[in-house]
Coordinates of C-alpha atoms in Angstrom, one line a residue:
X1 CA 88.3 133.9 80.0
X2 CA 85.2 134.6 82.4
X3 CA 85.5 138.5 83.6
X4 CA 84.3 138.9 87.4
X5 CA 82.3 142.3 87.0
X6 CA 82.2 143.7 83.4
X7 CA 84.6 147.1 84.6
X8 CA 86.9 145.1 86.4
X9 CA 90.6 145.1 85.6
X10 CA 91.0 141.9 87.3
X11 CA 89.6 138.5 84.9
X12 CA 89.1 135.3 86.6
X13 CA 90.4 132.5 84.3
X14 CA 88.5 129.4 84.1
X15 CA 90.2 127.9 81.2
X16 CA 91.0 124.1 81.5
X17 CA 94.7 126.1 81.3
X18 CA 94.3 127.0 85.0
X19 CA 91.7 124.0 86.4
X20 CA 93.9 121.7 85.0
X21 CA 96.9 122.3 87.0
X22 CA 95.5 123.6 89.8
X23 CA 93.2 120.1 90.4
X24 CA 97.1 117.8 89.2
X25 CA 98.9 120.4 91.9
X26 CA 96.4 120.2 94.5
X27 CA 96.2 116.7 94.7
X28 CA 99.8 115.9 94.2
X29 CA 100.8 118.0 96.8
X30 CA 97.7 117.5 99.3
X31 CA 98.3 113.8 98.9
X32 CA 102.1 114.3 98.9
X33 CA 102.1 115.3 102.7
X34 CA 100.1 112.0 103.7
X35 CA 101.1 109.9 101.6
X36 CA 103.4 108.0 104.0
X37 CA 100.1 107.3 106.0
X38 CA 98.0 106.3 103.1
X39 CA 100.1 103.6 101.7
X40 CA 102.4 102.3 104.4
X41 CA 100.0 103.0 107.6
X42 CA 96.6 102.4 105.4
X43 CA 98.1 100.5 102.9
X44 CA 95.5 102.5 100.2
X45 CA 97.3 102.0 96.7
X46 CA 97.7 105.8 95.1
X47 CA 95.8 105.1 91.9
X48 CA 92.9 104.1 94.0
X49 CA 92.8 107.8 95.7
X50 CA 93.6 109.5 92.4
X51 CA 90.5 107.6 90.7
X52 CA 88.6 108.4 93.5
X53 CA 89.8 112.3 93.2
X54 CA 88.8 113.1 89.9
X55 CA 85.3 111.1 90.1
X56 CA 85.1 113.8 93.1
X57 CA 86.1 116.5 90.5
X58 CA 84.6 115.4 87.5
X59 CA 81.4 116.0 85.6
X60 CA 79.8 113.6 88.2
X61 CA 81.0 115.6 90.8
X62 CA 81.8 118.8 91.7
X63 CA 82.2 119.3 87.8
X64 CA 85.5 121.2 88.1
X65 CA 86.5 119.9 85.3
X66 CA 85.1 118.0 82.3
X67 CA 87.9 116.9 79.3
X68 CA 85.1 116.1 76.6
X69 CA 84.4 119.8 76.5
X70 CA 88.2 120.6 75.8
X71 CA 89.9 117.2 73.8
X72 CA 88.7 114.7 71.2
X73 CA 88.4 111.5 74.5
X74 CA 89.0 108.5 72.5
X75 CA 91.9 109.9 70.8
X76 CA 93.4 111.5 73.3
X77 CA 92.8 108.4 76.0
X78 CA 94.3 105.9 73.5
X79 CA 97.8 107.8 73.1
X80 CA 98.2 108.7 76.7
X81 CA 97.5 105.4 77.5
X82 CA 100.1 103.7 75.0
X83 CA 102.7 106.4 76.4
X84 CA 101.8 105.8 80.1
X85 CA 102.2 101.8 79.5
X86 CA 104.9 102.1 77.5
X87 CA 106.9 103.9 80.2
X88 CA 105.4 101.5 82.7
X89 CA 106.5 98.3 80.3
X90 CA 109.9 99.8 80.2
X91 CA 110.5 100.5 84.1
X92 CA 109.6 96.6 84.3
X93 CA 111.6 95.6 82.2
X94 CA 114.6 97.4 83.1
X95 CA 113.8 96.3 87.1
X96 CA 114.3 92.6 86.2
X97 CA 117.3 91.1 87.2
X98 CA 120.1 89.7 85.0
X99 CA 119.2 87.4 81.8
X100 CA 115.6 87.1 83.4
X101 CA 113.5 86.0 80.3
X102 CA 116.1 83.3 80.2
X103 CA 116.3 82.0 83.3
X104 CA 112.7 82.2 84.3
X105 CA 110.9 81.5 81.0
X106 CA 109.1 78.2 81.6
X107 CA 107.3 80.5 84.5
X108 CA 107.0 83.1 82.2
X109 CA 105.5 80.5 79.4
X110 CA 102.8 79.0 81.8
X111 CA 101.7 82.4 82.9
X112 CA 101.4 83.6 79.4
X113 CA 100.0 80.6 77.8
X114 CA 98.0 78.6 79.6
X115 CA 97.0 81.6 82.0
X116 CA 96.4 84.5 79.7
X117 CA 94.0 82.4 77.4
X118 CA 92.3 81.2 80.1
X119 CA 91.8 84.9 81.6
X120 CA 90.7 85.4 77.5
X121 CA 88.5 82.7 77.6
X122 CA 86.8 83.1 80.6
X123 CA 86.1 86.6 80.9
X124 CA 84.5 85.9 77.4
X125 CA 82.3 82.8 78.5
X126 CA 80.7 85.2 81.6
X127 CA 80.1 88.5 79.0
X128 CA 78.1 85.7 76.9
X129 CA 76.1 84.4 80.0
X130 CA 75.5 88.2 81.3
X131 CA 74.9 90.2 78.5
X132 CA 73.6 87.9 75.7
X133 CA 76.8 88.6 73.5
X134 CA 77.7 86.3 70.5
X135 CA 81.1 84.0 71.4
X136 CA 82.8 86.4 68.9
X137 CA 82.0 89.6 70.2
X138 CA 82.7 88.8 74.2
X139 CA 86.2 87.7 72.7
X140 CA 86.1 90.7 71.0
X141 CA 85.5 93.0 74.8
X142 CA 87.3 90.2 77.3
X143 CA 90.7 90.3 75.2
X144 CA 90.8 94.2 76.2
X145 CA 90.9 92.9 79.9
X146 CA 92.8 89.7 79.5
X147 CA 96.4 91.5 80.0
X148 CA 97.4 92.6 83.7
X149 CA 97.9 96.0 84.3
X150 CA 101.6 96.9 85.0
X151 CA 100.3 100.3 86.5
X152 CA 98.8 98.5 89.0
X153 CA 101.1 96.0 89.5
X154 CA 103.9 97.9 89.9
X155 CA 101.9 99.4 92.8
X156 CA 101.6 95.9 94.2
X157 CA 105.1 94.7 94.2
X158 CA 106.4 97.8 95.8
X159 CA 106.2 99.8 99.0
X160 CA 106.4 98.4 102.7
X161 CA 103.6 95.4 102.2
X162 CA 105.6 93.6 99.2
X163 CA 108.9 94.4 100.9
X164 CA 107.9 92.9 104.4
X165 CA 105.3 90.2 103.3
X166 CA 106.0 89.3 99.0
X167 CA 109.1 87.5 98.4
X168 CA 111.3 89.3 96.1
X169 CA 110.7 86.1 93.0
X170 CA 107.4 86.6 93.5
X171 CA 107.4 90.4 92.5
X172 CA 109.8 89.5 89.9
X173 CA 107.4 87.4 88.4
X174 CA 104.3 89.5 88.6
X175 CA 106.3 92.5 87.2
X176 CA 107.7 90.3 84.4
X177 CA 104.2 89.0 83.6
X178 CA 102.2 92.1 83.5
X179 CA 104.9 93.7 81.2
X180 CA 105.0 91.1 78.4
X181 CA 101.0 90.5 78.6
X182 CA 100.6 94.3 77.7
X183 CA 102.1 93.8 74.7
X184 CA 100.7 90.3 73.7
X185 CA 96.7 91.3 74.3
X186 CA 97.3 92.2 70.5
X187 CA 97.1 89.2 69.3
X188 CA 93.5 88.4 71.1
X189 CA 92.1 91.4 70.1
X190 CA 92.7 91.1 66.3
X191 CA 91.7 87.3 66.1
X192 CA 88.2 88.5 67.1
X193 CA 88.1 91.5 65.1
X194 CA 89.8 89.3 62.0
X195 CA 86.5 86.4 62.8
X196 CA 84.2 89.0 62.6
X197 CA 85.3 90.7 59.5
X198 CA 86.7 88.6 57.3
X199 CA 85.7 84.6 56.6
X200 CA 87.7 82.1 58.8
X201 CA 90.6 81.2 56.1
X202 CA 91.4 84.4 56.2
X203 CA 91.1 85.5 59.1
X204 CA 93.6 83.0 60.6
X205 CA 95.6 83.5 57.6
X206 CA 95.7 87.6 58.1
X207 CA 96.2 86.8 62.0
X208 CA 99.0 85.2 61.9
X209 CA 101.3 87.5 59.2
X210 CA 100.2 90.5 60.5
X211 CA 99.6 89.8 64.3
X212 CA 101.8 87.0 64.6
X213 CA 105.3 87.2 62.7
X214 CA 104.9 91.5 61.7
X215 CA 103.4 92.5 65.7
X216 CA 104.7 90.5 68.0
X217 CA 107.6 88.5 66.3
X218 CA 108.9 91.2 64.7
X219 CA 108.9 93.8 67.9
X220 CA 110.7 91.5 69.9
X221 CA 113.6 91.4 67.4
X222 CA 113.6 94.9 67.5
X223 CA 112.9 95.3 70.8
X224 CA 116.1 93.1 71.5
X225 CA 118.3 95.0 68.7
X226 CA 117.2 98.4 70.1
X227 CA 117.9 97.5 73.7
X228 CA 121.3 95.8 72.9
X229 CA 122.4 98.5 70.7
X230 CA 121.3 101.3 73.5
X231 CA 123.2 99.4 76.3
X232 CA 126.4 99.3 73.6
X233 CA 126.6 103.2 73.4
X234 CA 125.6 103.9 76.7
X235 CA 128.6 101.6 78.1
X236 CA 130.8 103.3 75.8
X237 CA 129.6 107.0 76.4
X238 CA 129.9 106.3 80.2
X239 CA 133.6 105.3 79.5
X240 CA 134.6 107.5 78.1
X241 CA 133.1 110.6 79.8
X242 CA 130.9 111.9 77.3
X243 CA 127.4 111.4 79.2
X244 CA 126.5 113.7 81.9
X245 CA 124.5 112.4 85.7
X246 CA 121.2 113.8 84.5
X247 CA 121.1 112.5 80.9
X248 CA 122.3 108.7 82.1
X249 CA 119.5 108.7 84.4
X250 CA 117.0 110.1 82.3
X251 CA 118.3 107.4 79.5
X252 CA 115.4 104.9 80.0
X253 CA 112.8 107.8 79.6
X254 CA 114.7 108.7 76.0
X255 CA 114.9 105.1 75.3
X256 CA 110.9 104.4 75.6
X257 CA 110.2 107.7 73.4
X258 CA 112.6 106.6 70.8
X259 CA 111.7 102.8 71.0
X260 CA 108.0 103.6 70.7
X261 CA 108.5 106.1 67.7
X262 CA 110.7 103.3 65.4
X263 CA 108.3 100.4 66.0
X264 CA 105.4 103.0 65.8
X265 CA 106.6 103.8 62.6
X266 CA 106.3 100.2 61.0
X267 CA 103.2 99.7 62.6
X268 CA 104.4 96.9 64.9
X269 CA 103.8 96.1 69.0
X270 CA 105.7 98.7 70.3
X271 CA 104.3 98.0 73.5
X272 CA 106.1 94.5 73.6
X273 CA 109.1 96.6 72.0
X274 CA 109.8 98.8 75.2
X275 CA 109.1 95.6 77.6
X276 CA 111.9 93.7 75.3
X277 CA 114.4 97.1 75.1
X278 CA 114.2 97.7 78.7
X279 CA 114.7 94.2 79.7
X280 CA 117.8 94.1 76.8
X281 CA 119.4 97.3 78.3
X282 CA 120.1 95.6 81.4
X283 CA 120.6 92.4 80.2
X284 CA 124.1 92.3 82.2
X285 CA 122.8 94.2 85.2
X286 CA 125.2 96.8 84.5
X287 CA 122.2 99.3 84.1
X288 CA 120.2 98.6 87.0
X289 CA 122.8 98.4 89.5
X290 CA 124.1 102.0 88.5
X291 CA 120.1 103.5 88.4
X292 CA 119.4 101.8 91.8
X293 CA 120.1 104.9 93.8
X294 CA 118.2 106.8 91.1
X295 CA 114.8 107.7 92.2
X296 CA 113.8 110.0 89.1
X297 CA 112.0 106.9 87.4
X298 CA 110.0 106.5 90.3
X299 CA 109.1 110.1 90.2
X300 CA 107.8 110.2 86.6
X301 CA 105.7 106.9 87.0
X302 CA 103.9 108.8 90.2
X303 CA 103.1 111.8 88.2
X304 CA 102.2 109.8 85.3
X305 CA 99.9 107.7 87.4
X306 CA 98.3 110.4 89.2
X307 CA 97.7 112.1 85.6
X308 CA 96.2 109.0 84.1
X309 CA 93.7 108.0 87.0
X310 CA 92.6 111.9 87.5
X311 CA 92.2 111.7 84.1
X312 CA 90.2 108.1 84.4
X313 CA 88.0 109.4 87.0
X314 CA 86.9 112.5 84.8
X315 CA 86.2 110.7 81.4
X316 CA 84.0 107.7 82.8
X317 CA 80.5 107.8 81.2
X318 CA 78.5 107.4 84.4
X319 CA 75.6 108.2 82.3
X320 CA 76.0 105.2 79.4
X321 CA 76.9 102.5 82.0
X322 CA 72.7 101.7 82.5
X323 CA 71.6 102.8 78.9
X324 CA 72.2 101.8 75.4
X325 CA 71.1 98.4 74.6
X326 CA 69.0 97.8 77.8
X327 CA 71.7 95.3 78.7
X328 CA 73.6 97.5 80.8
X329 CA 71.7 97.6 83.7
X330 CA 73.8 97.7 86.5
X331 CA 73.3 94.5 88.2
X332 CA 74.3 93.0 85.2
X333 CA 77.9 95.0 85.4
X334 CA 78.1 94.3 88.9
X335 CA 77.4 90.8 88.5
X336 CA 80.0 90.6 85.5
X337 CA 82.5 92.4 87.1
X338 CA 82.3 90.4 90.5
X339 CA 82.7 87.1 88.6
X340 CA 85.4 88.6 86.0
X341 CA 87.5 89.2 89.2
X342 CA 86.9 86.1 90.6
X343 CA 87.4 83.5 88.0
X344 CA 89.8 85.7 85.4
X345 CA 93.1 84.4 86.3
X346 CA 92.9 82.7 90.0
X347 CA 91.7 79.3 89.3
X348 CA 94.4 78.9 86.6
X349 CA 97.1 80.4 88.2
X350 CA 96.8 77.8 91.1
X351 CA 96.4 75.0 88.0
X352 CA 100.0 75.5 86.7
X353 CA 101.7 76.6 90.1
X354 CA 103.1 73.1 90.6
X355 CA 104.6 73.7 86.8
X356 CA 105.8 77.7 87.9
X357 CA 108.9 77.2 89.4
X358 CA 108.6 81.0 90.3
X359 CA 105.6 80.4 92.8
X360 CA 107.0 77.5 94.8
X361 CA 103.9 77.7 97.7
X362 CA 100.3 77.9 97.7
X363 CA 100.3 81.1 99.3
X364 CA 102.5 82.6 96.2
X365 CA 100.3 81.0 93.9
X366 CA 96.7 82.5 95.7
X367 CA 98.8 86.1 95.5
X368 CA 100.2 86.1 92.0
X369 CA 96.7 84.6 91.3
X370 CA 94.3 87.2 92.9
X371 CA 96.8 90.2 92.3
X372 CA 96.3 90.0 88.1
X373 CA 94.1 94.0 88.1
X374 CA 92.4 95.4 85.0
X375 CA 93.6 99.0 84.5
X376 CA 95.8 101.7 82.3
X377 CA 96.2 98.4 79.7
X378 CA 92.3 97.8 79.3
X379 CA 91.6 101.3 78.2
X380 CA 94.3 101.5 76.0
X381 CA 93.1 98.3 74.1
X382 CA 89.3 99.5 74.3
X383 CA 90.3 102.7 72.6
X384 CA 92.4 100.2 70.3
X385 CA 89.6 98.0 69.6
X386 CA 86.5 101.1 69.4
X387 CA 88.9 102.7 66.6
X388 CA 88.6 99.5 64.4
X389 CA 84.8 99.4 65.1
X390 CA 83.8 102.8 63.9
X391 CA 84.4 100.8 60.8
X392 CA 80.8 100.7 58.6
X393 CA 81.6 97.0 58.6
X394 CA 80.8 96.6 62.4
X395 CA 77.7 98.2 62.3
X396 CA 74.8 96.7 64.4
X397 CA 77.3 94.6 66.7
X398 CA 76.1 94.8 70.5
X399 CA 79.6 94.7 71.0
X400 CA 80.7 98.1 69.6
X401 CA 77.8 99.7 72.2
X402 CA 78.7 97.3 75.0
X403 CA 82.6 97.6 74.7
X404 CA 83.3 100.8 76.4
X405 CA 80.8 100.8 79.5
X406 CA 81.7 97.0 80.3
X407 CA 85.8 97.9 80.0
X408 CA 85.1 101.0 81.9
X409 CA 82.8 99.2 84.8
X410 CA 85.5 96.3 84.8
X411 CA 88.6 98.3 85.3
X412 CA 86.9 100.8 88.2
X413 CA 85.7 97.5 90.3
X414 CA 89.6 96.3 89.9
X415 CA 91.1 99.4 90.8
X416 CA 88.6 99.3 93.6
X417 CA 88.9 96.0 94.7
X418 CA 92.8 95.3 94.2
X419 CA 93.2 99.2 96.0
X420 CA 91.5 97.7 99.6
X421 CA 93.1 94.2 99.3
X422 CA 96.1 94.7 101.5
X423 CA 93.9 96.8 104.2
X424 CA 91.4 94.0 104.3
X425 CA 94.0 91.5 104.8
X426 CA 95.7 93.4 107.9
X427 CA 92.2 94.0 109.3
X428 CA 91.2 90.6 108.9
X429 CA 94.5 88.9 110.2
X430 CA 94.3 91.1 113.3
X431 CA 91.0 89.4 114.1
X432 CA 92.1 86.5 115.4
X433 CA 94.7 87.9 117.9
X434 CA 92.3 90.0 119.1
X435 CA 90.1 87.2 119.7
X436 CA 92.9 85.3 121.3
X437 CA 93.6 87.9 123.4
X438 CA 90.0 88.7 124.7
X439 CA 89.4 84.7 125.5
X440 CA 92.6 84.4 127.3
X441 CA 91.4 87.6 129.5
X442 CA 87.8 86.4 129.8
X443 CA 89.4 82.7 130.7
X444 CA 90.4 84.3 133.9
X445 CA 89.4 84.2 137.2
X446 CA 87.4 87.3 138.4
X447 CA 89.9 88.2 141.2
X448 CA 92.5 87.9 138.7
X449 CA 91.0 89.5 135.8
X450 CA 90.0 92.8 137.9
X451 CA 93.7 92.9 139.5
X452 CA 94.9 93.3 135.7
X453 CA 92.6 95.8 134.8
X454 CA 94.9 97.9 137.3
X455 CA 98.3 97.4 135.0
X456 CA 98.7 97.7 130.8
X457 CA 98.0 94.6 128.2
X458 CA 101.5 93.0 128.8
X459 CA 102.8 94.2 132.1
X460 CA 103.3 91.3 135.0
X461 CA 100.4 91.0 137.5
X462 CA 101.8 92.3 141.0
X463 CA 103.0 89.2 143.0
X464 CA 100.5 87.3 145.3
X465 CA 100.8 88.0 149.1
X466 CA 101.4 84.5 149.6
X467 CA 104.6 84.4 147.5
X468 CA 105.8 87.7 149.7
X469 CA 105.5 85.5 152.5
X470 CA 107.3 82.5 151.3
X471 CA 110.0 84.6 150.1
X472 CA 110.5 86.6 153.6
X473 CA 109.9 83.0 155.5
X474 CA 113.3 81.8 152.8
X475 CA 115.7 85.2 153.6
X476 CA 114.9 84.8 157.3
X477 CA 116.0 80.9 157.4
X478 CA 113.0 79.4 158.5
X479 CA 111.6 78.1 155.0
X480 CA 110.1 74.8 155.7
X481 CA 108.6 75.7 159.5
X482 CA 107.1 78.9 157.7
X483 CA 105.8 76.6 155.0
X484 CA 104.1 73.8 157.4
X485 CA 102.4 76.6 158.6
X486 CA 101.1 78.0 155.4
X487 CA 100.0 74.3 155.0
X488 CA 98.1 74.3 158.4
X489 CA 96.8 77.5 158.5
X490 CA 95.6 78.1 154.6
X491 CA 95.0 74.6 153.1
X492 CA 94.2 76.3 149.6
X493 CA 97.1 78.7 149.4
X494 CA 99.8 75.7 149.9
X495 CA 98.3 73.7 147.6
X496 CA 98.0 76.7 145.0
X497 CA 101.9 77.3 146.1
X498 CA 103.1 73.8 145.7
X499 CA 101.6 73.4 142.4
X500 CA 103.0 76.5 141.2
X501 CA 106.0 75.3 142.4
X502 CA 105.6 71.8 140.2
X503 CA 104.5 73.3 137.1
X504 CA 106.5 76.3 136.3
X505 CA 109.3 76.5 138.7
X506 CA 111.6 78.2 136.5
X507 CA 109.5 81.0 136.4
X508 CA 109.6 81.0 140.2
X509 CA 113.0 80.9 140.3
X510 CA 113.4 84.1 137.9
X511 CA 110.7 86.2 140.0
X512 CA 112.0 84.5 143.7
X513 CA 115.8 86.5 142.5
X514 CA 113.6 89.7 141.2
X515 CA 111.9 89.8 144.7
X516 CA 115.5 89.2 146.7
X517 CA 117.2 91.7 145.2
X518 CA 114.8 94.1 146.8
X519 CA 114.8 95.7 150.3
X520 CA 112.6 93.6 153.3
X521 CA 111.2 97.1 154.5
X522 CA 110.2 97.6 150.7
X523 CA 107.6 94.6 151.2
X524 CA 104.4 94.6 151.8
X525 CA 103.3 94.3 155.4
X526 CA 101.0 91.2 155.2
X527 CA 101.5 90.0 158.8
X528 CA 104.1 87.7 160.7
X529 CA 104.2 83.7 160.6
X530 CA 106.5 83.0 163.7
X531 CA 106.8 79.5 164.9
X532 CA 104.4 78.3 167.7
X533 CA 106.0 78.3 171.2
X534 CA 109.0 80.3 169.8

């Protein structure tokens, strides 16, 4: 506790016990009152402003606050991380409708087979071209970003952009996706850590127990059983009167602590657990129909977010992303992150969209395909993966001084670039009206153009004296004398008058009734055409 004057009664406290909350409250609540014109009006995702806010307050910044100085980072990052996802993983599960895995699992296959090994794959081949890295050791870094992030995502798919523009299978799909993906980037990350350590034989064979059958096969089951089981007593407790409003909603929440804590406890994917449990507990749709007027998941995931990305935005080691090795200069992380983004998951999402019957256009395909962002899930594994490293084995691997930079670069460009998507979009599709509008305007005649200058974008010009004349030539009888005169007298207005009449004459029709139904004193006074010799 820093004292303002040495006598004084009054202490000004400056423990991370007061910054903390005051930073978290201020921005919630700043960003709270415009936050209807930052995502719907701007169409700015939230996590993009909350990174953006704590690089503000951070050590690079204004230095308000600085967490290494208070918390051990990697182990505190890693279990917020797991608990944020897990919540996340759970939510998207839970949104799904009824017996989805079922009923949409040769999408689900394509996009995590075919896609999520290419994502792997790729994001490896452009670390070995870029920084030099052994095959090994880029698998190694790109299986932390290989998994969408269902932070991210779940920021896509919702608000008044995915309601109005993304069909509701198509933010199914994505949410489905970047749930189960969470939980599989296990499997990636311990091949390459297995290749490195052990000899081949074994490696594969220690991959696929332990990964294979004891992580991922095994959370599933229990993922499954915990889910059913949860749905079971919560069906019966609702029955029967014995659950109270606040504790059925809040049930999901309880379900993701408990969930993570069993499969935790056996030391299997509980990540994959909670996406399984949550999809389980409404496999019926009983569940989410009686949460849909329930907004307090919503709420949690916002604070959670804005927690995490604050968080982010503080920690980043701006000072380590062009040191260590001499690789990291930052062209080179620029240049990798620019092609990661690029060739991670859209070229292969548009291979297998003929054989996704979830994205049945090209235009779902390009949006599931560029919408696959590197966030909350790529930290977790790097924190995953930097754990195993500070093993004595691993010693000397570029990798282990590469990993946390390159993750770090990767995930701030996605954030970045995913965040100002949707605004670029809106900008850019307004372009062409515009353009439309401005060559239709310019198109016209300079008599014309000036007389509109007079009136709003989309009012009626006022009518031409020459059509005042015909219509007071029609009420007083004498159409056809009045309009041999027009013809005699002003060549060029009868001809503009009769081919107005051939081209559009319903139109003239709709304005000749507008014009009749008003007063003859009302009209302009643009002279008499009386009949010669009358």
């Amino acid at each position: 506790m820093d004292e303002v004057t040495n006598n004084s009664w009054i202490h000004m406290n400056l423990e991370p016990s007061a910054t903390v909350p005051l930073l978290l409250g201020t921005f919630a609540v700043g960003f709270g009152l415009v936050s209807m014109v930052v995502k719907e009006w701007l169409f700015l995702s939230d996590t993009l402003v909350a990174l953006l806010f704590g690089i503000a307050f951070g050590p690079a910044g204004l230095g308000a606050i600085n967490p290494a100085e208070w918390i051990d980072v990697p182990s505190f990052t890693l279990e917020l991380a797991r608990l944020i996802i897990a919540v996340q993983v759970m939510t998207a599960g839970i949104t799904l409708p009824k017996r989805y895995l079922v009923n949409e699992f040769k999408s689900l296959l394509m996009l995590l087979g075919p896609v999520m090994t290419w994502m792997w794959f790729t994001s490896a081949v452009v670390l070995m071209l870029v920084f030099r890295l052994g095959l090994v050791e880029a698998l190694l870094i790109a299986s932390c970003v290989a998994p969408t992030d269902p932070v991210l995502a779940n920021s896509i798919v919702k608000g008044k952009f995915a309601e109005s523009k993304v069909p509701q299978h198509v933010r199914n799909i994505i949410s489905a996706e970047s749930g189960a993906n969470d939980g599989l980037g296990y499997p990636y990350l311990y091949l390459a850590l297995y290749l490195l350590r052990f000899s081949k034989g074994e490696a594969f064979t220690r991959w696929f127990v332990v990964v294979i059958v004891w992580e991922v096969a095994l959370s599933v089951v229990l993922g499954a059983l915990i889910g059913w089981a949860a749905r079971v007593l919560l069906q019966y407790a609702r029955k029967n009167g014995w659950i109270d409003h606040d504790s059925f909603f809040s049930f999901a929440v309880s379900l993701t602590l408990l969930t993570l804590g069993i499969v935790s406890l056996i030391g299997s994917d509980d990540i994959l657990a909670c996406f399984i449990a949550g999809n389980a507990l409404t496999w019926d749709d009983w569940f989410r129909e009686e949460t849909t007027e329930s907004h307090f998941q919503d709420v949690l995931d916002t604070l959670f977010n804005y927690t995490f990305f604050i968080y982010l935005g503080a920690i980043i080691p701006w000072s380590s992303l062009a040191g260590g090795t001499g690789l990291l200069t930052t062209n080179r992380l620029l240049s990798c992150s620019v092609l990661i983004i690029l060739f991670r998951r859209l070229p292969a999402t548009l291979a297998v969209a003929r054989m996704t019957p979830s994205l049945e256009t090209f235009r779902e395909a390009v949006f599931a395909g560029w919408f696959g962002p590197i966030g909350v899930g790529a930290i977790f594994y790097a924190m995953v993966a930097q754990k195993e490293l500070e093993d004595s084995v691993f010693d000397g691997l570029l990798a282990k001084e590469c990993l946390l930079p390159i993750v770090y670069t990767l995930v701030v460009s996605s954030v970045i670039v995913h965040g100002i998507t949707i605004p670029l979009y809106h900008i850019v599709s307004a372009v062409p009206n515009a353009t439309v509008a401005v060559s239709r305007f310019l198109s016209r005649t300079p008599s014309q153009s000036s007389s509109n200058l007079l009136f709003p974008f989309g009012s009626r010009a006022p009518p031409s004296p020459i059509r005042h004349s015909r219509v007071v030539a029609i009420r007083s009888g004498h159409a056809k004398s009045q309009l041999g005169i027009l013809s005699s007298s002003c060549p060029a207005a009868s001809e503009s008058t009769l081919l107005e009449e051939g081209s559009s004459g319903n139109a003239r029709q709709s304005d000749d009734s507008a014009v009749r139904s008003r007063r003859p004193e009302d009209l302009p006074n643009y002279g008499s055409f009386s009949q010669p010799g009358n």
